[in-house]
CSV table of C-alpha atoms in Angstrom, one decimal:
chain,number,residue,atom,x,y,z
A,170,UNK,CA,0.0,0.0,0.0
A,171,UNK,CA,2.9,2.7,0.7
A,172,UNK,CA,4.1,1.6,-2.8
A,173,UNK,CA,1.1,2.5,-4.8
A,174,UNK,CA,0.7,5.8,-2.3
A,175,UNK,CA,4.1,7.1,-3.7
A,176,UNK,CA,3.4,6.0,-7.4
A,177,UNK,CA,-0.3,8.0,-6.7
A,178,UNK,CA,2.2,11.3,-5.9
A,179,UNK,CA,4.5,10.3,-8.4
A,180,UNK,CA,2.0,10.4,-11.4
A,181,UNK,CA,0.4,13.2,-9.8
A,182,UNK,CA,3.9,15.0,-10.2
A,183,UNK,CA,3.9,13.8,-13.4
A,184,UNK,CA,0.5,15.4,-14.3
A,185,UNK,CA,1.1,18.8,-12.8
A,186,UNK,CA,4.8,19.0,-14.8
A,187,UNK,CA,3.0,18.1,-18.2
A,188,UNK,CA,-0.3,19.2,-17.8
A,189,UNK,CA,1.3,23.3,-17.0
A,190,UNK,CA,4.0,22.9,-20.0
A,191,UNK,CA,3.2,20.1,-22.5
A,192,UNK,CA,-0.5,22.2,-23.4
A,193,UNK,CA,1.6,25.6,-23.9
A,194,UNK,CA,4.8,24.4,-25.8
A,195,UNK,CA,3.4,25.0,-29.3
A,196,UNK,CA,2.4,28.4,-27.6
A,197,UNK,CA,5.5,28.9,-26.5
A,198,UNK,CA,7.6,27.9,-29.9
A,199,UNK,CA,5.1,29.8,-32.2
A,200,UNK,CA,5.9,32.9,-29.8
A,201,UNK,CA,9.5,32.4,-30.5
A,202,UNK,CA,9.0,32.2,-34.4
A,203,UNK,CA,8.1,28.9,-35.6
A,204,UNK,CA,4.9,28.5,-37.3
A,205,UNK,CA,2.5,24.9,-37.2
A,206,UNK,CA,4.4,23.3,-39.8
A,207,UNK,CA,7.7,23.8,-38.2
A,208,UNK,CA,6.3,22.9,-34.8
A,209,UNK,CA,4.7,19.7,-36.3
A,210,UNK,CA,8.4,18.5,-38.2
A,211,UNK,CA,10.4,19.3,-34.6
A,212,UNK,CA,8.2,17.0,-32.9
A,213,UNK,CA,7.7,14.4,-35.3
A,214,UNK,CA,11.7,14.7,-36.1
A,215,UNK,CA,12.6,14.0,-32.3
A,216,UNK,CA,9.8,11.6,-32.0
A,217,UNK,CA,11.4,9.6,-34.3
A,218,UNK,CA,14.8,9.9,-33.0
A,219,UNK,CA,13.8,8.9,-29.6
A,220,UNK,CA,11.8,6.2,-31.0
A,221,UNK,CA,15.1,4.5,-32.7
A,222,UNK,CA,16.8,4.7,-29.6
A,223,UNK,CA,14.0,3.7,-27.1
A,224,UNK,CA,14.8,-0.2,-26.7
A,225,UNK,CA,18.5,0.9,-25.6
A,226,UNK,CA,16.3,1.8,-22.2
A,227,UNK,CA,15.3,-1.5,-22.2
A,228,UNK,CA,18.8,-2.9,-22.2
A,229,UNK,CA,20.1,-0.3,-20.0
A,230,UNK,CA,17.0,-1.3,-16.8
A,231,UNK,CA,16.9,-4.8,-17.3
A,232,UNK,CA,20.4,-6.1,-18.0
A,233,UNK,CA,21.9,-3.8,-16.2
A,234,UNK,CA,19.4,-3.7,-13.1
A,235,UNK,CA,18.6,0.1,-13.0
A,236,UNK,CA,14.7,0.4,-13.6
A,237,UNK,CA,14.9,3.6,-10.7
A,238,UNK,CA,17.8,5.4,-12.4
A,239,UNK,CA,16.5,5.2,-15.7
A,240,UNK,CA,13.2,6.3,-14.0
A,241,UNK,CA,14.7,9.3,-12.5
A,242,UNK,CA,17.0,10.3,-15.7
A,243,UNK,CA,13.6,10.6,-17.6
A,244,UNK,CA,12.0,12.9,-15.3
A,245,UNK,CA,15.2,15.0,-14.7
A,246,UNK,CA,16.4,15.2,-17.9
A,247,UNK,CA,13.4,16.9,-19.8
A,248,UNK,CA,13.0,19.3,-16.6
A,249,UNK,CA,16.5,20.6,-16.7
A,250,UNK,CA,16.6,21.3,-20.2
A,251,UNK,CA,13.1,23.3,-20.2
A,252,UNK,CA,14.7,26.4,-19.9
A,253,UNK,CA,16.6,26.2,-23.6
A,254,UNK,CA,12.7,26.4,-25.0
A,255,UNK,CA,13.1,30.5,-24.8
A,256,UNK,CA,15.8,29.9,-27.7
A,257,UNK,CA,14.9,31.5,-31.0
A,258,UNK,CA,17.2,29.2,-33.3
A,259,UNK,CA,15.1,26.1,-35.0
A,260,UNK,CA,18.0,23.7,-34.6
A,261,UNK,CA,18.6,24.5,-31.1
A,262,UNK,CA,14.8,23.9,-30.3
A,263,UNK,CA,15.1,20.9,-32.3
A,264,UNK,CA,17.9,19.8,-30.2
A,265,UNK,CA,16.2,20.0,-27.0
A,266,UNK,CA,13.2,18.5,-27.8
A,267,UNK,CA,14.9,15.6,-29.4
A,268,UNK,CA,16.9,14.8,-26.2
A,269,UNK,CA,14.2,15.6,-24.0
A,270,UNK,CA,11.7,13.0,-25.7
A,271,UNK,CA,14.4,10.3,-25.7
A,272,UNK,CA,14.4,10.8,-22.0
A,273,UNK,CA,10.8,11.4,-21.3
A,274,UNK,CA,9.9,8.3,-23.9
A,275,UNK,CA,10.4,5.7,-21.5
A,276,UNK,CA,8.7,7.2,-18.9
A,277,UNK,CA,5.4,5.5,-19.3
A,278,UNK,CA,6.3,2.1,-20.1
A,279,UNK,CA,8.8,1.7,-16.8
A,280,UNK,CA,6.1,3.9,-14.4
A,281,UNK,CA,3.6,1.4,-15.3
A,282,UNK,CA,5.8,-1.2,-14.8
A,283,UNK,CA,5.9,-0.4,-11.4
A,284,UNK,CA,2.0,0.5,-11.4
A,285,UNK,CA,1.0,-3.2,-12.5
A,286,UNK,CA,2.7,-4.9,-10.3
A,287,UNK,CA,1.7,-2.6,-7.2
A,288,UNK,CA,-1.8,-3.1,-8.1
A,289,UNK,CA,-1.8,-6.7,-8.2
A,290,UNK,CA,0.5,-7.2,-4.8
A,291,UNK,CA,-2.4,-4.5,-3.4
A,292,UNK,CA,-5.3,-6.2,-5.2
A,293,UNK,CA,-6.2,-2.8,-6.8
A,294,UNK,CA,-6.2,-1.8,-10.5
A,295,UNK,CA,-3.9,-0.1,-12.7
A,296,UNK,CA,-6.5,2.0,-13.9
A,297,UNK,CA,-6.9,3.7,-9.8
A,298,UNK,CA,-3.2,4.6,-10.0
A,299,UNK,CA,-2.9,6.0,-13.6
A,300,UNK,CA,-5.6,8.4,-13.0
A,301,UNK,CA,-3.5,11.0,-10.4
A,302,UNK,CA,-1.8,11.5,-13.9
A,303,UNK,CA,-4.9,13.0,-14.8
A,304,UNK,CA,-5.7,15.3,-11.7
A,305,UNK,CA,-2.7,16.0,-11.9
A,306,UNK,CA,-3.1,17.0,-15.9
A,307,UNK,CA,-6.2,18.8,-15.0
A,308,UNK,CA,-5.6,20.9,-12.0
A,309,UNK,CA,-1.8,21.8,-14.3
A,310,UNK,CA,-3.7,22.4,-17.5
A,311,UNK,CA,-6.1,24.7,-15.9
A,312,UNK,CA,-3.1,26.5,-13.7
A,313,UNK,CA,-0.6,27.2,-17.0
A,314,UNK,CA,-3.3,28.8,-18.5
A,315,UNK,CA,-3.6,31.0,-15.5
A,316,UNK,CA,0.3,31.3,-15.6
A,317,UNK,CA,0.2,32.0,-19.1
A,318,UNK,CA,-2.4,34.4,-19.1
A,319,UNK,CA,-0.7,36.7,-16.2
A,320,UNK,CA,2.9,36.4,-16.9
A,321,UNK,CA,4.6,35.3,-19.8
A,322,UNK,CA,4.5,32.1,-22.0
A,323,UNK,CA,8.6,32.1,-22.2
A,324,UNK,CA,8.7,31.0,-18.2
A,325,UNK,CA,6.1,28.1,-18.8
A,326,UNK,CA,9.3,26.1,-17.5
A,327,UNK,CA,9.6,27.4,-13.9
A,328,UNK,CA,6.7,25.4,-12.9
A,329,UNK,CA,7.3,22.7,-15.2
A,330,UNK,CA,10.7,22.0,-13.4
A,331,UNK,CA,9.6,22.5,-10.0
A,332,UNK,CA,6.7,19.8,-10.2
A,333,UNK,CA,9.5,17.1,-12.0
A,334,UNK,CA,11.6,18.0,-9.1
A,335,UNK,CA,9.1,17.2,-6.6
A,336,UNK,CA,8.2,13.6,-9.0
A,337,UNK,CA,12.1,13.2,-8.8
A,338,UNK,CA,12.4,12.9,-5.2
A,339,UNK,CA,9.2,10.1,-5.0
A,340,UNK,CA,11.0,8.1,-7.6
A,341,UNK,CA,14.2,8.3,-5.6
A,342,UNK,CA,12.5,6.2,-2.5
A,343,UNK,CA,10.9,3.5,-4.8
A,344,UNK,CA,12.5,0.3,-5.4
A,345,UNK,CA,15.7,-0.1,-7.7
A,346,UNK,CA,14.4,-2.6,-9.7
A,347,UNK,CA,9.8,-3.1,-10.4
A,348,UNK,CA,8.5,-6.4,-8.9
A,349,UNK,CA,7.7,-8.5,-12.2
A,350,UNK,CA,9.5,-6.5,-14.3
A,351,UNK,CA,10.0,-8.3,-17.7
A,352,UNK,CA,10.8,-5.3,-20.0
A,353,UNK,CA,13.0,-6.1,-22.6
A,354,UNK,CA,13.8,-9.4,-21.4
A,355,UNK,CA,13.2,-11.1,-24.5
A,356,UNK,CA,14.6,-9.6,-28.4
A,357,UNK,CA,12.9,-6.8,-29.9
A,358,UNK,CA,13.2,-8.3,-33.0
A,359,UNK,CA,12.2,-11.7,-31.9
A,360,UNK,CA,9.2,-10.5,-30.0
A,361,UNK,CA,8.1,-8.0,-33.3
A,362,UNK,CA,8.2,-11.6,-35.4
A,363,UNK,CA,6.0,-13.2,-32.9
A,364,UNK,CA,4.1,-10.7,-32.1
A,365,UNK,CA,3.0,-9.5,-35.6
A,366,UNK,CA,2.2,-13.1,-37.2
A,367,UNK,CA,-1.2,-12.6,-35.2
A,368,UNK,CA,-3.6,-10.7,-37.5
A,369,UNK,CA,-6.2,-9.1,-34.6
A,370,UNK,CA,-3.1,-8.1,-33.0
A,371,UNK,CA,-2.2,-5.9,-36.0
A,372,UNK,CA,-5.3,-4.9,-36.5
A,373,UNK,CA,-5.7,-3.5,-33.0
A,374,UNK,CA,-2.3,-2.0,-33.5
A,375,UNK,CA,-3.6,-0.2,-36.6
A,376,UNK,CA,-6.6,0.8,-34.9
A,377,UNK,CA,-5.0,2.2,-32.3
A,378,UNK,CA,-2.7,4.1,-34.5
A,379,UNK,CA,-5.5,5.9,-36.2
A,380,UNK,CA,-7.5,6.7,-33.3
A,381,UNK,CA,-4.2,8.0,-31.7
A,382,UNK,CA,-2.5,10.3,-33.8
A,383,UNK,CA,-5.9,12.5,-34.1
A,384,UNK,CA,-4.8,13.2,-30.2
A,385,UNK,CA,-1.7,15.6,-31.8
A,386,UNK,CA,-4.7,18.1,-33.1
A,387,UNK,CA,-5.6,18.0,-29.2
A,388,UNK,CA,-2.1,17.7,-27.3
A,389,UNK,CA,0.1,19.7,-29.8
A,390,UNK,CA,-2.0,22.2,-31.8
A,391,UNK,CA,-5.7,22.7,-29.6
A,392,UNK,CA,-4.5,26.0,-28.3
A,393,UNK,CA,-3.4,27.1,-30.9
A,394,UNK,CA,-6.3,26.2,-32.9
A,395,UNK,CA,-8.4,27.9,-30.4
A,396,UNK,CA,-6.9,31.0,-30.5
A,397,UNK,CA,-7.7,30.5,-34.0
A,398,UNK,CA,-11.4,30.4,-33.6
A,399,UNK,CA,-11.3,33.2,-31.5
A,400,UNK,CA,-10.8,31.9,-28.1
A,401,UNK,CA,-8.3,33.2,-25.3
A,402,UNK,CA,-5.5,31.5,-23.7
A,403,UNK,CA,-7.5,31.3,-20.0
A,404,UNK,CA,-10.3,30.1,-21.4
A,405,UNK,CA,-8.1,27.5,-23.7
A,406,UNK,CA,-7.0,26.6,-19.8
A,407,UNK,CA,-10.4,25.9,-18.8
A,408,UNK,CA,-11.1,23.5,-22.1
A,409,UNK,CA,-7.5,21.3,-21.1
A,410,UNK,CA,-8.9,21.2,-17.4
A,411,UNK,CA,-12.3,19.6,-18.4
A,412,UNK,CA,-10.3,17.2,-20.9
A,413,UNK,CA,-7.9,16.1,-18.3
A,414,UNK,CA,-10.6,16.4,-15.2
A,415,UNK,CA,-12.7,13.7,-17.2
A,416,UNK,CA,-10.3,11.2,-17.4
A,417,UNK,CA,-10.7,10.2,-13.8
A,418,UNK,CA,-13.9,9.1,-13.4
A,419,UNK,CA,-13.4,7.0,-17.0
A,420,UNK,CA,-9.9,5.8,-15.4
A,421,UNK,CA,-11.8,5.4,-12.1
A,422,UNK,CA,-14.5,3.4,-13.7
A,423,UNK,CA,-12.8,1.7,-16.7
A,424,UNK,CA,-12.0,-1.8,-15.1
A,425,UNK,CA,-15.9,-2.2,-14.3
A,426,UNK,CA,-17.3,-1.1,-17.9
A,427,UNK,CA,-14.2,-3.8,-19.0
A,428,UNK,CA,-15.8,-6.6,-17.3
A,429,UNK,CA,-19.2,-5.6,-18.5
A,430,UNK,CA,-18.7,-5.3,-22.0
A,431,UNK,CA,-14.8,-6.7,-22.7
A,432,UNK,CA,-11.9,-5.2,-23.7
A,433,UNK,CA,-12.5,-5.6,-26.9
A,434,UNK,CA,-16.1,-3.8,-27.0
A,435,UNK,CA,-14.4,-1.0,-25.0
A,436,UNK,CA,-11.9,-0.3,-27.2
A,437,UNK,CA,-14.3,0.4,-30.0
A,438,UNK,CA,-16.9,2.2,-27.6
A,439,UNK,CA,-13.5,4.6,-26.8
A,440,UNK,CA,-12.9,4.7,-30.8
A,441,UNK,CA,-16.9,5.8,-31.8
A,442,UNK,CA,-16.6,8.7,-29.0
A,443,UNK,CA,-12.9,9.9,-30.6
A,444,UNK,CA,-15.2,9.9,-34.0
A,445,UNK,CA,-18.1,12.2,-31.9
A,446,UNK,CA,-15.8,14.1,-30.4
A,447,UNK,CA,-14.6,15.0,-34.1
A,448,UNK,CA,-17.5,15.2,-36.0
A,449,UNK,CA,-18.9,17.6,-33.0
A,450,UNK,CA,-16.0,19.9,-33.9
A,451,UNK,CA,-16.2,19.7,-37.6
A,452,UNK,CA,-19.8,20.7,-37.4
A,453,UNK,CA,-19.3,23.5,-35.1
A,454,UNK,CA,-15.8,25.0,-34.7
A,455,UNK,CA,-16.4,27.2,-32.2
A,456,UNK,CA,-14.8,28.1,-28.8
A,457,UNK,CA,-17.7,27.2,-26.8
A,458,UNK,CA,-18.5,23.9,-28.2
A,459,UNK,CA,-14.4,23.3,-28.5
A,460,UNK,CA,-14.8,24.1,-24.8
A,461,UNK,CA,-18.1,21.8,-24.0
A,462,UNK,CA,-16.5,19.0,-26.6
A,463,UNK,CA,-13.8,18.1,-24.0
A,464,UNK,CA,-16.3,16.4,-21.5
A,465,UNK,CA,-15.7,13.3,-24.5
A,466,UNK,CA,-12.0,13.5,-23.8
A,467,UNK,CA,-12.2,11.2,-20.4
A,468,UNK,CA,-14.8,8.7,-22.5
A,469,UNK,CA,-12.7,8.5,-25.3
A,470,UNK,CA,-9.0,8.3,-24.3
A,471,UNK,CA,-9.5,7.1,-20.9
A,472,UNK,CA,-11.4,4.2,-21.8
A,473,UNK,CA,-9.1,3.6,-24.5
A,474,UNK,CA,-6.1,3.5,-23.0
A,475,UNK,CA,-6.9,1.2,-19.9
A,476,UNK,CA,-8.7,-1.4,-22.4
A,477,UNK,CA,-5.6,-1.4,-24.7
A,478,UNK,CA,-3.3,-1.4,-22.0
A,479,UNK,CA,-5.0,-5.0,-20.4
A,480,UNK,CA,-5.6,-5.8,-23.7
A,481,UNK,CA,-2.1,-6.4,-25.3
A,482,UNK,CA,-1.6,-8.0,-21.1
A,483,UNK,CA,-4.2,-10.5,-22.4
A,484,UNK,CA,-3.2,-11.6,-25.2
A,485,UNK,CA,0.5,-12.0,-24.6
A,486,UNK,CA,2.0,-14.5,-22.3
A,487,UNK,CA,4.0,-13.6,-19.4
A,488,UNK,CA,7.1,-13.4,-21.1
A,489,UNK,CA,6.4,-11.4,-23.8
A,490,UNK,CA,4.4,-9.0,-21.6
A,491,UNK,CA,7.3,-6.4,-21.7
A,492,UNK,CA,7.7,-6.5,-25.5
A,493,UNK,CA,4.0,-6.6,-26.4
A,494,UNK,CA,3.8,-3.2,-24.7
A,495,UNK,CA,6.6,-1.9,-26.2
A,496,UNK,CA,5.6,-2.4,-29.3
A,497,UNK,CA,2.0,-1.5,-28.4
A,498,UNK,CA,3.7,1.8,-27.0
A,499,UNK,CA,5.9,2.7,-30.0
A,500,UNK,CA,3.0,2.2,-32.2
A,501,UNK,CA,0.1,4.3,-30.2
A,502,UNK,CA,2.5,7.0,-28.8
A,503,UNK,CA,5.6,7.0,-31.4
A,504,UNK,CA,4.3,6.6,-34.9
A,505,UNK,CA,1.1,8.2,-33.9
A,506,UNK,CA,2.5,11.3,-33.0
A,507,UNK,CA,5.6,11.4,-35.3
A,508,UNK,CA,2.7,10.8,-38.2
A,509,UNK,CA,-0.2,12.7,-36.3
A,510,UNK,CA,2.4,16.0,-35.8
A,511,UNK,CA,3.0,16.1,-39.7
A,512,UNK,CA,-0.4,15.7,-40.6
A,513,UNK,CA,-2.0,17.9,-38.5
A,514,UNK,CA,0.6,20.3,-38.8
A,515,UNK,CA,0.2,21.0,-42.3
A,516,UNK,CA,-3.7,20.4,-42.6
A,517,UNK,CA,-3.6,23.1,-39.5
A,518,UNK,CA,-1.1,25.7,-41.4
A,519,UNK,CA,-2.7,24.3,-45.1
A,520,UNK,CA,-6.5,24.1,-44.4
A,521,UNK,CA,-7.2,25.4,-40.6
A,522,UNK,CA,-9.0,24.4,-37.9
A,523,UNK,CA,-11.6,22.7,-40.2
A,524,UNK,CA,-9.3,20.7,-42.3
A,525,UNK,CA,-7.7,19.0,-39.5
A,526,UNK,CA,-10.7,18.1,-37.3
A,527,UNK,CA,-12.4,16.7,-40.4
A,528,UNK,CA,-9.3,14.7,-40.8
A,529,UNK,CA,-9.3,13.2,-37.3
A,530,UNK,CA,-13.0,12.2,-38.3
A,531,UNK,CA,-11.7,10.1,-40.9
A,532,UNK,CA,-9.2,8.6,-39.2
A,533,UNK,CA,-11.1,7.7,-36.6
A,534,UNK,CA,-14.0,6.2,-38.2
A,535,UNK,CA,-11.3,4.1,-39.8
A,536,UNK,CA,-9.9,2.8,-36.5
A,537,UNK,CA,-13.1,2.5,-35.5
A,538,UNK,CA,-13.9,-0.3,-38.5
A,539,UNK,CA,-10.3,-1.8,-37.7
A,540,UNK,CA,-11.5,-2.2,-33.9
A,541,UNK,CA,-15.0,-3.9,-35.0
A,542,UNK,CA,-13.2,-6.5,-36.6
A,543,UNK,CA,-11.1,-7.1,-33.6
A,544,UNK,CA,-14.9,-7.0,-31.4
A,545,UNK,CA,-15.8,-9.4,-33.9
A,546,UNK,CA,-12.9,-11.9,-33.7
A,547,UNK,CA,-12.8,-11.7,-29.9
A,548,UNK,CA,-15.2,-14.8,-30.0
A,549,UNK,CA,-12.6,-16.4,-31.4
A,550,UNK,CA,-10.4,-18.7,-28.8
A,551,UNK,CA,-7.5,-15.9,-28.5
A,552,UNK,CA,-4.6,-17.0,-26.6
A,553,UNK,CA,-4.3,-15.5,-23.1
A,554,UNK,CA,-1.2,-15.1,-20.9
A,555,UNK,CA,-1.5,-18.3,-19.2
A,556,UNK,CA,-1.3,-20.2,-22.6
A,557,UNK,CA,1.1,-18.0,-24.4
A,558,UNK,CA,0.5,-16.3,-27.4
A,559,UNK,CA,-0.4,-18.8,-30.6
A,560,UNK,CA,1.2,-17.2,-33.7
């Protein structure tokens, strides 16, 4: 129990750190002088870098025994070098971001690591630890507006630091090395053979992918594309707050709407709520109803994430549990947004506000017919942890 109260604090942290900085760095880099399309190829640029280099963090905590350094280093790192964001120079922003993401990158998959297997030992769920993350999004979101609004965007890293500092020094008093920690225990490349001879596995991989790089028009361009519409930069604060605020009840509630309707059906209930979500802005891009929209954010995201989370636990066997995640990870977070930041990027510099949400429709409805068919084939015998995976 003291574990999963300093992973609560610990994502909490986490939360706070992201939700005040992460919401206002395009804000911040089109202040300095880049436009969308220039944030959108930075970000997908170091994306990719930091996706290349991601499995070394694997090798690094499990060989070498160091899950809490690695841990720490991811928090730190980013933190530290916040304050090189007031540069003007392209290649010096590109720079900082790249290093910063290859840090921050593993982040998730070693936190919840630890989150898994605190919940289990406690008999609690993953899902009732993850969402401090969001409070922690919401309360920040809502706050850097605030910050943004009264003093100015180029110090959006003062608070950002001081939050990672405070996740910094809960990580230092957990344990060296996550109770049932497989990750990267068994070949990348072996594991992305196995793994990818399974058809509904690649189809819920392409599903996700779809649904998830329409969240870069949210996380990496929404304020500015309400500023766009007409919308103000406190009131952009309130819209992140409701998005993030509604994830906890969804997180909260997530493992009981799982057992009621499978992960499978949850996954697509998640996808058809991204599609509404869209459609709603398409049909009205306003700042009001791109205020009122984000009450779907906690439906659509948080749902989806816990489902696919347990999902790709289900259908993976025990020792490929680190590698399925990875790969689920570098698919729904890496080429999502390396993909999702070009896109949106140039539909949002190219078309506007309209072209880019009406895009996100698309691709969601697409995910959404790649998820059906992984509904429909869950009646099929798939092969469950205890079994191993059949491919």
């Amino acid at each position: 129990m003291e574990k999963i109260v300093k992973l609560r604090g610990f994502y909490l942290f986490l939360g706070l750190a992201g939700g005040s900085f992460g919401s206002y760095l395009t804000l911040l880099l089109v202040n300095n002088g880049l436009d969308a399309g220039q944030v959108g190829i930075l970000m997908a640029t170091g994306t990719l870098i930091a996706l290349c280099i991601q499995p070394m963090w694997g090798i690094i905590s499990d060989r070498y025994n160091q899950t809490r350094l690695v841990l720490i280093l991811s928090v730190a790192v980013p933190a530290l070098l916040a304050v090189f964001y007031r540069s003007e120079y392209f290649l010096v922003l590109l720079l900082v971001f790249t290093i910063s993401t290859i840090f921050s990158s593993t982040q998730a998959p070693i936190a919840d690591s630890y989150a898994i297997a605190a919940a289990k030992k406690a008999g609690s769920t993953y899902g009732s630890i993850r969402l401090m993350l969001s409070i922690g999004a919401a309360v920040g979101s809502f706050g850097g507006g605030l910050y943004v609004s009264t003093f100015s965007v180029s110090s959006i890293w003062i608070p950002f630091l001081f939050f990672n500092l405070l996740a910094v020094v809960i990580a230092m008093t957990l344990p060296k090395q996550a109770e049932e920690n497989h990750m990267m225990s068994q070949s990348l490349s072996q594991g992305v053979k196995q793994l990818l001879g399974n058809r509904i596995f690649l189809a819920f991989l392409g599903g996700s992918f779809l649904v998830n790089q329409t969240m870069t028009a949210f996380g990496t361009y929404f304020v500015l594309a309400f500023q766009s519409v007409g919308g103000s930069t406190r009131y952009a604060g309130i819209a992140l707050f409701i998005a993030s605020v509604t994830n906890v009840p969804s997180m909260l509630y997530a493992s009981k709407v799982i057992k009621k309707l499978g992960r499978e059906r949850t996954l697509l209930l998640g996808a058809i709520i991204y599609v509404l979500r869209w459609g709603i802005q398409v049909a009205f891009p306003y700042p009001s109803v791109m205020i009122g929209v984000q009450v779907l954010h906690g439906l659509s995201f948080g749902f989806f994430y816990i489902a696919a989370v347990e999902y790709v636990s289900q259908i993976t066997s025990s020792e490929m549990q680190a590698t399925g995640q990875s790969i689920f990870n570098m698919v729904f977070s890496g080429f999502a947004g390396i993909v999702g930041n070009l896109l949106n990027g140039f539909l949002f510099k190219q078309g506007g506000v309209g072209a880019m949400n009406l895009s996100c429709m698309l691709s969601a409805i697409a995910g959404a017919a790649l998820l059906l068919y992984v509904a429909r084939s869950s009646q099929r015998k798939l092969p469950v942890a205890s079994k191993g995976i059949g491919v």
